[in-house]
XYZ file of C-alpha atoms in Angstrom:
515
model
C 0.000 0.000 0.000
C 1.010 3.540 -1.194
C 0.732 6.455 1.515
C 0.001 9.163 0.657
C 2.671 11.925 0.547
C 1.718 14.218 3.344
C 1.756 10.952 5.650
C 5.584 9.991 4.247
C 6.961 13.493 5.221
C 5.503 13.365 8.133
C 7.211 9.824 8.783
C 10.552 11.912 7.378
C 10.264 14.199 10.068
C 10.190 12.069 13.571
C 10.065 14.962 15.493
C 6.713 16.128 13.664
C 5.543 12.633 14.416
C 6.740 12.340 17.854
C 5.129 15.481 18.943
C 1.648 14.059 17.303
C 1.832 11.084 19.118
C 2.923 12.624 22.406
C -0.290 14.216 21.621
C -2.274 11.747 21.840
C -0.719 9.780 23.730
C 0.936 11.575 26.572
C 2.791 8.955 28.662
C 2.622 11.045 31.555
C -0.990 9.429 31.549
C -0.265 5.572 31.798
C -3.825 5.179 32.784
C -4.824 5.627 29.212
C -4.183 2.313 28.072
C -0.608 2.801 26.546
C 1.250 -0.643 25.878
C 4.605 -1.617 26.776
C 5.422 -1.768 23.155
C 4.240 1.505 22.038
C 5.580 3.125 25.315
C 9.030 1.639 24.619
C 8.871 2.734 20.567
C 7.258 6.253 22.104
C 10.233 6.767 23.916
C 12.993 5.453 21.245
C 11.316 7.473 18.380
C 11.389 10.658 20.709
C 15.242 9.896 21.237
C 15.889 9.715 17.572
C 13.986 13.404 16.820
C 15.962 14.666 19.592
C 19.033 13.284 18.161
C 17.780 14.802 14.503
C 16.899 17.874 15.886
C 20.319 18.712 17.992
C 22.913 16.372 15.447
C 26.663 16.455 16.670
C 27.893 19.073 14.710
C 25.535 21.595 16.510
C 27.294 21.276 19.890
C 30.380 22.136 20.690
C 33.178 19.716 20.892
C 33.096 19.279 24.716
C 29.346 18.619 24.901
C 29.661 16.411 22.318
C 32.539 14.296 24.021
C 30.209 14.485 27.462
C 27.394 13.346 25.924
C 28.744 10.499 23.958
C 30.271 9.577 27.568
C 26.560 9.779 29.086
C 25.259 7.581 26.797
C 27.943 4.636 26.856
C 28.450 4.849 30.420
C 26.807 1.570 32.383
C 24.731 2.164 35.483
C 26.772 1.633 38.417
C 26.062 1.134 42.233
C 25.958 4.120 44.439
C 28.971 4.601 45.843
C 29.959 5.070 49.488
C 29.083 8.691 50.669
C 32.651 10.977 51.028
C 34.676 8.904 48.565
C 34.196 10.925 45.570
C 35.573 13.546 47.881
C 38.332 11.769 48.926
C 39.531 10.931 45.517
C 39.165 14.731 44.990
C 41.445 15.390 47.328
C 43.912 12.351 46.864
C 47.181 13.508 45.424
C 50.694 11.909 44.242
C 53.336 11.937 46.722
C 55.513 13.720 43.722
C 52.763 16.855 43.763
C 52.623 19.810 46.335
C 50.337 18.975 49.241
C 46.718 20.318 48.477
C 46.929 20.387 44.670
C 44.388 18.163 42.870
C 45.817 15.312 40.810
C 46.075 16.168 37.236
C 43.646 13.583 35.606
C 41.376 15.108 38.009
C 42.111 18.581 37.083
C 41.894 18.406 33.532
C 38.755 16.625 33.954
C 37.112 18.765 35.584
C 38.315 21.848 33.806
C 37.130 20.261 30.537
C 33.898 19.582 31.931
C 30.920 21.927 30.056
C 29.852 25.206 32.226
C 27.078 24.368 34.771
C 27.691 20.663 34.402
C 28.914 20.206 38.076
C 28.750 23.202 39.517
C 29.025 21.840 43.016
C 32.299 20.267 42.095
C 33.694 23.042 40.882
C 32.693 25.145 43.742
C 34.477 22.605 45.766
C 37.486 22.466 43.873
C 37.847 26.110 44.185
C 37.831 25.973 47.658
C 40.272 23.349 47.862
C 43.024 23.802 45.473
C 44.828 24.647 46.744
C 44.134 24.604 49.821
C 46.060 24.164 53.180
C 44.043 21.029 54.435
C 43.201 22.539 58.088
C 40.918 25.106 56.575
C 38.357 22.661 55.361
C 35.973 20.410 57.292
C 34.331 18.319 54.689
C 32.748 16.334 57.325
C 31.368 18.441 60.365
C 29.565 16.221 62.968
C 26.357 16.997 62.497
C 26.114 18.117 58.948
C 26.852 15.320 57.178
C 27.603 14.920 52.883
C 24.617 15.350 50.588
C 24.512 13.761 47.445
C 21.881 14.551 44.590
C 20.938 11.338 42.265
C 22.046 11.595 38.930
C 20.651 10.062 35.506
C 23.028 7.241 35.706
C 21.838 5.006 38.752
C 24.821 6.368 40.347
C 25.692 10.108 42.316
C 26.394 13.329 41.050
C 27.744 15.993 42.948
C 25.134 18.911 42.910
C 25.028 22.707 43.684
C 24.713 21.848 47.343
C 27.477 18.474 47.249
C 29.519 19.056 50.419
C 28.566 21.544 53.459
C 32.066 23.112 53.946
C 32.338 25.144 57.126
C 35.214 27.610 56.982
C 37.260 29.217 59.442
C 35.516 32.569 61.021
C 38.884 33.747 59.241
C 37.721 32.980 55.891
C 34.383 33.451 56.335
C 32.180 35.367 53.590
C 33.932 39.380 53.261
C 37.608 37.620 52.884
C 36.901 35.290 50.244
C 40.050 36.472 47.968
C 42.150 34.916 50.924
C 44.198 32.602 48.388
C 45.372 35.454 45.542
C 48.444 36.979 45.675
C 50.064 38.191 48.992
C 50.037 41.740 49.001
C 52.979 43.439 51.253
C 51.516 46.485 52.836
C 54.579 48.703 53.641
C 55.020 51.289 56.528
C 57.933 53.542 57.099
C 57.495 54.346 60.678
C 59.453 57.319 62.741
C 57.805 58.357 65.796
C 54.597 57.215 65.175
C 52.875 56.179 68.198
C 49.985 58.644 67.662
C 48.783 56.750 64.586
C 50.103 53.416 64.760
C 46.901 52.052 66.411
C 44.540 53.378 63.625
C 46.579 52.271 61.284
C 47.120 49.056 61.950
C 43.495 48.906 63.348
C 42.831 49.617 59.608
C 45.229 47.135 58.077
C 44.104 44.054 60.071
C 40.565 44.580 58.910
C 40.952 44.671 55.457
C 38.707 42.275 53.650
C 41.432 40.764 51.568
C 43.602 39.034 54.366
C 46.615 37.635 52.180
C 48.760 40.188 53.426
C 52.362 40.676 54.521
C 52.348 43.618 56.750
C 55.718 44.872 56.557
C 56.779 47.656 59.039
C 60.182 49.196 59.258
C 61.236 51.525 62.121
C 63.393 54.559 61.201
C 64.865 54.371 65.135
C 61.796 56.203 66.422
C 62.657 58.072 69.419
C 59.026 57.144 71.284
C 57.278 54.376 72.307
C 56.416 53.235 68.445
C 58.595 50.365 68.953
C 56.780 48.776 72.306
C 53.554 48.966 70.638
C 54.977 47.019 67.270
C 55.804 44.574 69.306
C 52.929 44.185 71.113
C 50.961 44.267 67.495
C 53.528 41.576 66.440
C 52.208 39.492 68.886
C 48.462 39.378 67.960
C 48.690 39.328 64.225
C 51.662 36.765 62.591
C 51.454 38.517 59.368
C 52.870 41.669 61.094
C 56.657 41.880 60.752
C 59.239 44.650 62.108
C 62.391 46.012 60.606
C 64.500 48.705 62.640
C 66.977 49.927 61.146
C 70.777 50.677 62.150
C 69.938 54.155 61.671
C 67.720 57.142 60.744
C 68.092 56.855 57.147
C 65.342 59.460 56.412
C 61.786 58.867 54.910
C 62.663 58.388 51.271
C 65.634 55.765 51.727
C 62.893 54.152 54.313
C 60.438 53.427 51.656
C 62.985 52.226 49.254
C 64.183 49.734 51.940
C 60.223 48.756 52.580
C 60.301 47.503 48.969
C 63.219 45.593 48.832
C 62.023 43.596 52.263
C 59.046 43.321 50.792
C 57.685 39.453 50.033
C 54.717 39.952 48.241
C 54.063 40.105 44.917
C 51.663 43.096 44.955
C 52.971 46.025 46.963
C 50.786 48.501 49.259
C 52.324 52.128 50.814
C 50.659 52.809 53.788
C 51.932 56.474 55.593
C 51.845 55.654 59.498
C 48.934 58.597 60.186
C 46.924 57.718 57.030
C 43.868 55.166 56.922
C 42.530 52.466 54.734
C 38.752 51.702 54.202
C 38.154 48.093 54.711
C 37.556 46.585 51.193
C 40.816 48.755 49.925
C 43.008 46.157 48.672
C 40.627 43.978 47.737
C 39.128 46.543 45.520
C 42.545 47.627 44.116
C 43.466 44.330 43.166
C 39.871 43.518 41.881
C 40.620 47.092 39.468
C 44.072 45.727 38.057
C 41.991 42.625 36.595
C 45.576 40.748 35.979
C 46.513 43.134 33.332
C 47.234 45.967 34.807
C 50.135 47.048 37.002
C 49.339 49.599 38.820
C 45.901 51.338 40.391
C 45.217 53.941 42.329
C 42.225 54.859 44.105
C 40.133 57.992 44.881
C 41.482 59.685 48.841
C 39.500 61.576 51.039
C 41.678 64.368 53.191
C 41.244 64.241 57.489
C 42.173 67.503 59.299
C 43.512 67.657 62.764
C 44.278 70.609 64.155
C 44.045 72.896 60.716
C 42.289 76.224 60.539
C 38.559 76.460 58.197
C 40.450 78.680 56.129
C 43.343 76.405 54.967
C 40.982 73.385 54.721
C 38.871 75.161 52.216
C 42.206 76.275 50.515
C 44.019 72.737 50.309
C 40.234 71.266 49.656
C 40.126 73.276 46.333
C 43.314 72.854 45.276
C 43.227 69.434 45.576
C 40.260 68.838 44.107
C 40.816 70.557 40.755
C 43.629 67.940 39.975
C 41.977 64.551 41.086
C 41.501 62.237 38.574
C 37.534 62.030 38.312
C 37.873 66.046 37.492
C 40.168 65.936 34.930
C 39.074 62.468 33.369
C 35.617 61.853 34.625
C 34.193 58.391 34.414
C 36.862 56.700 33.381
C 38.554 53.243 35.028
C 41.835 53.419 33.088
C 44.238 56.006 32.281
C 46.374 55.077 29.071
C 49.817 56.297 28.854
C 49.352 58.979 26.432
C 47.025 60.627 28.754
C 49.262 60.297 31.387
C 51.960 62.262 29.698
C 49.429 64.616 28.550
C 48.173 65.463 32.289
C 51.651 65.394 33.232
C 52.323 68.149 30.923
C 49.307 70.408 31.707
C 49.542 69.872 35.055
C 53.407 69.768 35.790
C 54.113 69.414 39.225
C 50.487 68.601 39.964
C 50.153 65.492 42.118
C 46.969 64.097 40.444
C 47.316 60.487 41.465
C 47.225 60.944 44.936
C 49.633 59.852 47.996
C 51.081 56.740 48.778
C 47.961 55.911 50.546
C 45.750 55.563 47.391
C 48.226 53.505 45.413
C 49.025 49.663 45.081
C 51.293 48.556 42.573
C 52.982 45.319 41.058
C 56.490 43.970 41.861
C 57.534 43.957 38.694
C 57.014 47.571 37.881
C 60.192 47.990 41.132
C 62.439 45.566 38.891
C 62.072 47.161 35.709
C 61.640 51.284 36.366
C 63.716 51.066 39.912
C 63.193 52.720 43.285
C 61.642 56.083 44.495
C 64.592 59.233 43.865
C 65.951 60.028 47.022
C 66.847 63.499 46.041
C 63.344 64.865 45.929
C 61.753 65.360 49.539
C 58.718 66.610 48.728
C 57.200 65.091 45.723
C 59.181 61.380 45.232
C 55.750 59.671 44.745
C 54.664 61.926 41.855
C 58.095 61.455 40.199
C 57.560 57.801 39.746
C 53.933 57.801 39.799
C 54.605 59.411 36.419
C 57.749 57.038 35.579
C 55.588 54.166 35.797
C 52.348 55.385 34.454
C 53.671 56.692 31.091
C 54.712 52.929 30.097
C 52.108 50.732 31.851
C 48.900 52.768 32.378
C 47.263 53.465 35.699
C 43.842 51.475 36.911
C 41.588 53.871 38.521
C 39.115 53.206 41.469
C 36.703 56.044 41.810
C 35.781 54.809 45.319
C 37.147 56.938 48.380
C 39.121 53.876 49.957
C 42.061 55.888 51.565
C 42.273 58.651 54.033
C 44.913 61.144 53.988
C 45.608 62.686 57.387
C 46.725 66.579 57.161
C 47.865 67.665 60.725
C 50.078 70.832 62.120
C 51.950 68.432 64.123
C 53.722 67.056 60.951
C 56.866 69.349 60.912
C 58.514 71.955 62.945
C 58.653 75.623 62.032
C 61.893 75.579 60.701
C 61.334 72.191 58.643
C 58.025 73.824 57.567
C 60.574 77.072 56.070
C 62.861 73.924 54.711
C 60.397 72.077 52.783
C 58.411 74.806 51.615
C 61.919 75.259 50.056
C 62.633 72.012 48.745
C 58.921 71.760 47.226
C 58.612 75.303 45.513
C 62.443 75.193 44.627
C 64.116 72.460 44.416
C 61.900 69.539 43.699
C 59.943 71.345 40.892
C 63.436 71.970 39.426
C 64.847 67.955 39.671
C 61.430 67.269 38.396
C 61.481 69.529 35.525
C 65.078 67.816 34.791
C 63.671 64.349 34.950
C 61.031 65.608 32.254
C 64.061 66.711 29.823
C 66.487 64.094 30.251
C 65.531 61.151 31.985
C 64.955 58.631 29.471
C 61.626 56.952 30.916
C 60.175 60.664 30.747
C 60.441 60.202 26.691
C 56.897 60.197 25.985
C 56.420 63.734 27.927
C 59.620 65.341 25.701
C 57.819 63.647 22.247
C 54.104 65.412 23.360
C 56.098 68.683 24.100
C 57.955 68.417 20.983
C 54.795 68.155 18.624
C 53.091 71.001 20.740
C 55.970 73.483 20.451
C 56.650 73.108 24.086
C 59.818 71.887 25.017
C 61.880 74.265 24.045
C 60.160 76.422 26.504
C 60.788 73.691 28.946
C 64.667 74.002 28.505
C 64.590 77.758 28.820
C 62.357 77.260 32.107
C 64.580 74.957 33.614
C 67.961 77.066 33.123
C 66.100 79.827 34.461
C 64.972 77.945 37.629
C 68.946 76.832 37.826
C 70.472 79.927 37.939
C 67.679 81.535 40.441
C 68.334 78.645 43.171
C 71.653 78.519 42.133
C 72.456 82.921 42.876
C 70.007 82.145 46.177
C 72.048 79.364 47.312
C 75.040 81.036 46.935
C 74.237 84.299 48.821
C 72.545 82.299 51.459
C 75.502 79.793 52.069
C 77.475 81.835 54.572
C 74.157 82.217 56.594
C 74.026 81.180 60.229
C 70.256 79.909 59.973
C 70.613 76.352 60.056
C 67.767 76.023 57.411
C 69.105 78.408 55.411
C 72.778 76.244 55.192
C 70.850 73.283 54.615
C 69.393 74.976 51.059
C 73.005 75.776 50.197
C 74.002 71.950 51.052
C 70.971 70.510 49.103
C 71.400 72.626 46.016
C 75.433 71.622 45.913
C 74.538 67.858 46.729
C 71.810 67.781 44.083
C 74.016 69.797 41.482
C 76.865 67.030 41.668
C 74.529 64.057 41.480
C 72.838 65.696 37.985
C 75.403 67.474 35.624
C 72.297 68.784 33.640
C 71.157 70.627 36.711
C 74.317 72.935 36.570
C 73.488 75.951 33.912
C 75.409 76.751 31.147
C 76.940 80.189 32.843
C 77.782 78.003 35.936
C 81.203 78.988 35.618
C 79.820 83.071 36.432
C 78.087 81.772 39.390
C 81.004 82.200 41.999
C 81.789 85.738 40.595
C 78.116 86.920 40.118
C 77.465 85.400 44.275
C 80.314 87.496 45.614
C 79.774 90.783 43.827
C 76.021 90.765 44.874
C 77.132 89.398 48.414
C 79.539 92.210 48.497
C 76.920 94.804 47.783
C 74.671 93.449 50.121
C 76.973 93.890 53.108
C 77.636 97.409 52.584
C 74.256 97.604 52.696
């Protein structure tokens, strides 16, 4: 007998046909009479349209393999509850302890998304994974398994109940990422060292190597280090020989340091909470260095001069200049550092966290500059690598009158109008990793005016220092010393009529004693 045509494309198309007869006969409804026979040709019929409908070249390779695996594999008893765990965890006495075993890993790496998503969150809380900080088997919660299609067990979103450590609980989840060294350069400190490490010891991200070296502090910072030492192990303390000064200090901080990421802390500034967890969350493993956005905390400074340092400050912050953005390329790095020359616009120590690698390839802070060492390599680093930005207020910068002495006041206000803007300007001309600033100046007509700028600057400091060297003010001498100190270590630094200096100090130091 013929059919007729419409009924052989149906029979072409099982799926059609399987739909129809689920149709009609549903075999959610046994009750209806359905046969062994048909139920059994029901069901193979319905496997073929699926297989028809989704053929092996639709799905990806690793579905594919899985599913080929699904359907050879043989039912198999249930197996005892905790052993699939314990083969989890079984390693080769060749591997490092906690480490999965590698069949294991690839296995379960290869495995399609979602297909064992219990597993997975298991295996990312265990490798690796120092074995005391899991208790797969609490006494009163014990394993649950969810059946799988297979007559055996598969390991479901809720597999294992893992209890962690209150140490590890939810909040300080990136505990196994990098360690992060936090350095602090202490001298005399004992006013702030509490808060600070109050703030350190709570941060959310607890991988840390706390790293605090004592410039021989002359109070009681050192007792209460110790003391700190005690209750935290991840607090270590360096003292040096001798006072080395606060630059020097934070180059020695980085070369103790063990971590691969590496935090400045100042010893009176704060940290919110979720700081380096957020910084290294910004850096995404591409990035090298971030920053983050500061707020300013005043102790003991006049309405007046807050308002003044508030506004000042606030014109150069990143989310003014370069609002919304998360990244700041290098171009516009040397751009900003052009416009804004001698502008700190990333922000103090505080607000920044940066790789090791960036201290092995551009080198340490410059130890001639007092005032402004963190903007010089801010800026060193940031015109070859980029700077991650954070617009979240995570640090604190503390602004106190207790932070220098009348006379240092008169000496650093020297250094940082003077001095520092001039070793700056010298780094922008000639220091090589400054290229990308001389090559925007060049194409805007600009650097020649930088060069005729800088000898200017020279010769001013340069006449002052002179006339001022035979000064009894102890300050005063100490301008004279810098300048002839900082004029050695950088040739460019002496101006081209530096042979006239000598003459041109003692004529005008002549006329200003008959005076």
């Amino acid at each position: 007998m013929v059919l007729p045509p419409d009924v052989q494309r149906q029979l072409r198309r099982p799926a059609t046909l399987w739909r129809s007869l689920e149709g009609l006969h549903p075999l959610r409804h046994p009750d209806r009479g359905l046969s062994p026979a048909l139920a059994a040709g029901h069901g193979r019929l319905g496997s073929v349209a699926h297989d028809r409908a989704h053929p092996p070249g639709a799905l990806e390779p690793d579905r594919q393999f899985h599913r080929l695996r699904r359907d050879r594999r043989q039912p198999r008893p249930a197996h005892r509850r905790g052993r699939g765990r314990d083969r989890l965890l079984r390693r080769h006495p060749d591997q490092q302890p906690g480490h999965l075993r590698a069949p294991v890993a690839d296995r379960l790496a290869d495995r399609p998304p979602g297909a064992a998503r219990g597993r997975a969150a298991l295996r990312r809380l265990c490798c690796p994974l120092d074995p005391r900080r899991l208790r797969a088997h609490p006494p009163d919660r014990p394993l649950r398994h969810r059946p799988g299609g297979n007559g055996g067990h598969r390991a479901g979103r809720d597999a294992a109940v893992v209890t962690l450590r209150p140490e590890h609980a939810r909040g300080a989840r990136r505990v196994n990422g990098p360690i992060v060294t936090v350095c602090i350069p202490v001298y005399n400190g004992h006013a702030f060292l509490e808060r600070c490490l109050q703030a350190i010891v709570k941060q959310t991200y607890r991988n840390l190597d706390i790293l605090v070296v004592d410039n021989q502090s002359t109070d009681d910072s050192a007792a209460l280090l110790a003391a700190w030492a005690q209750r935290d192990p991840r607090i270590r303390i360096v003292t040096n020989d001798a006072n080395i000064g606060l630059v020097p200090n934070r180059n020695r901080c980085i070369e103790l340091a063990r971590g691969e990421w590496i935090k400045f802390m100042d010893v009176d500034d704060v940290l919110a909470p979720t700081a380096t967890e957020r910084l290294l969350e910004a850096s995404g493993g591409e990035y090298r260095m971030a920053i983050c956005r500061r707020l300013f905390f005043y102790e003991g400074v006049g309405e007046a001069q807050q308002a003044l340092m508030e506004r000042e400050v606030r014109r150069y912050e990143v989310r003014e200049l370069l609002p919304g953005r998360t990244y700041i390329t290098p171009d516009e790095v040397a751009r900003l550092a052009l416009e804004y020359r001698g502008r700190n616009f990333v922000g103090e120590p505080t607000a920044v966290m940066m790789h090791r690698s960036v201290f092995d390839e551009f080198g340490a802070f410059n130890e001639d500059l007092v005032q402004i060492p963190d903007l010089e390599y801010w800026l060193r680093v940031g015109l070859h690598t980029g700077i991650a930005y954070v617009d979240e207020p995570l640090s604190c910068f503390s602004i106190h009158n207790g932070a220098a002495s009348a006379a240092n006041l008169a000496l650093r206000n020297f250094r940082a109008d003077r001095v520092d803007q001039l070793i700056l300007l010298h780094e922008y001309l000639y220091n090589p990793y400054f290229e990308p600033v001389r090559k925007l100046a060049e194409a805007e007509g600009l650097l020649g005016e930088m060069r005729g700028d800088f000898r200017r600057r020279a010769v001013r400091i340069a006449l002052r220092a002179a006339l001022d060297g035979r000064s009894q003010n102890p300050a005063v001498r100490a301008h004279w010393s810098q300048w002839r100190i900082v004029g050695h270590s950088r040739p460019h630094m002496r101006p081209p009529g530096d042979a006239l200096l000598p003459l041109a100090a003692f004529v005008l130091h002549a006329v200003r004693v008959r005076r």
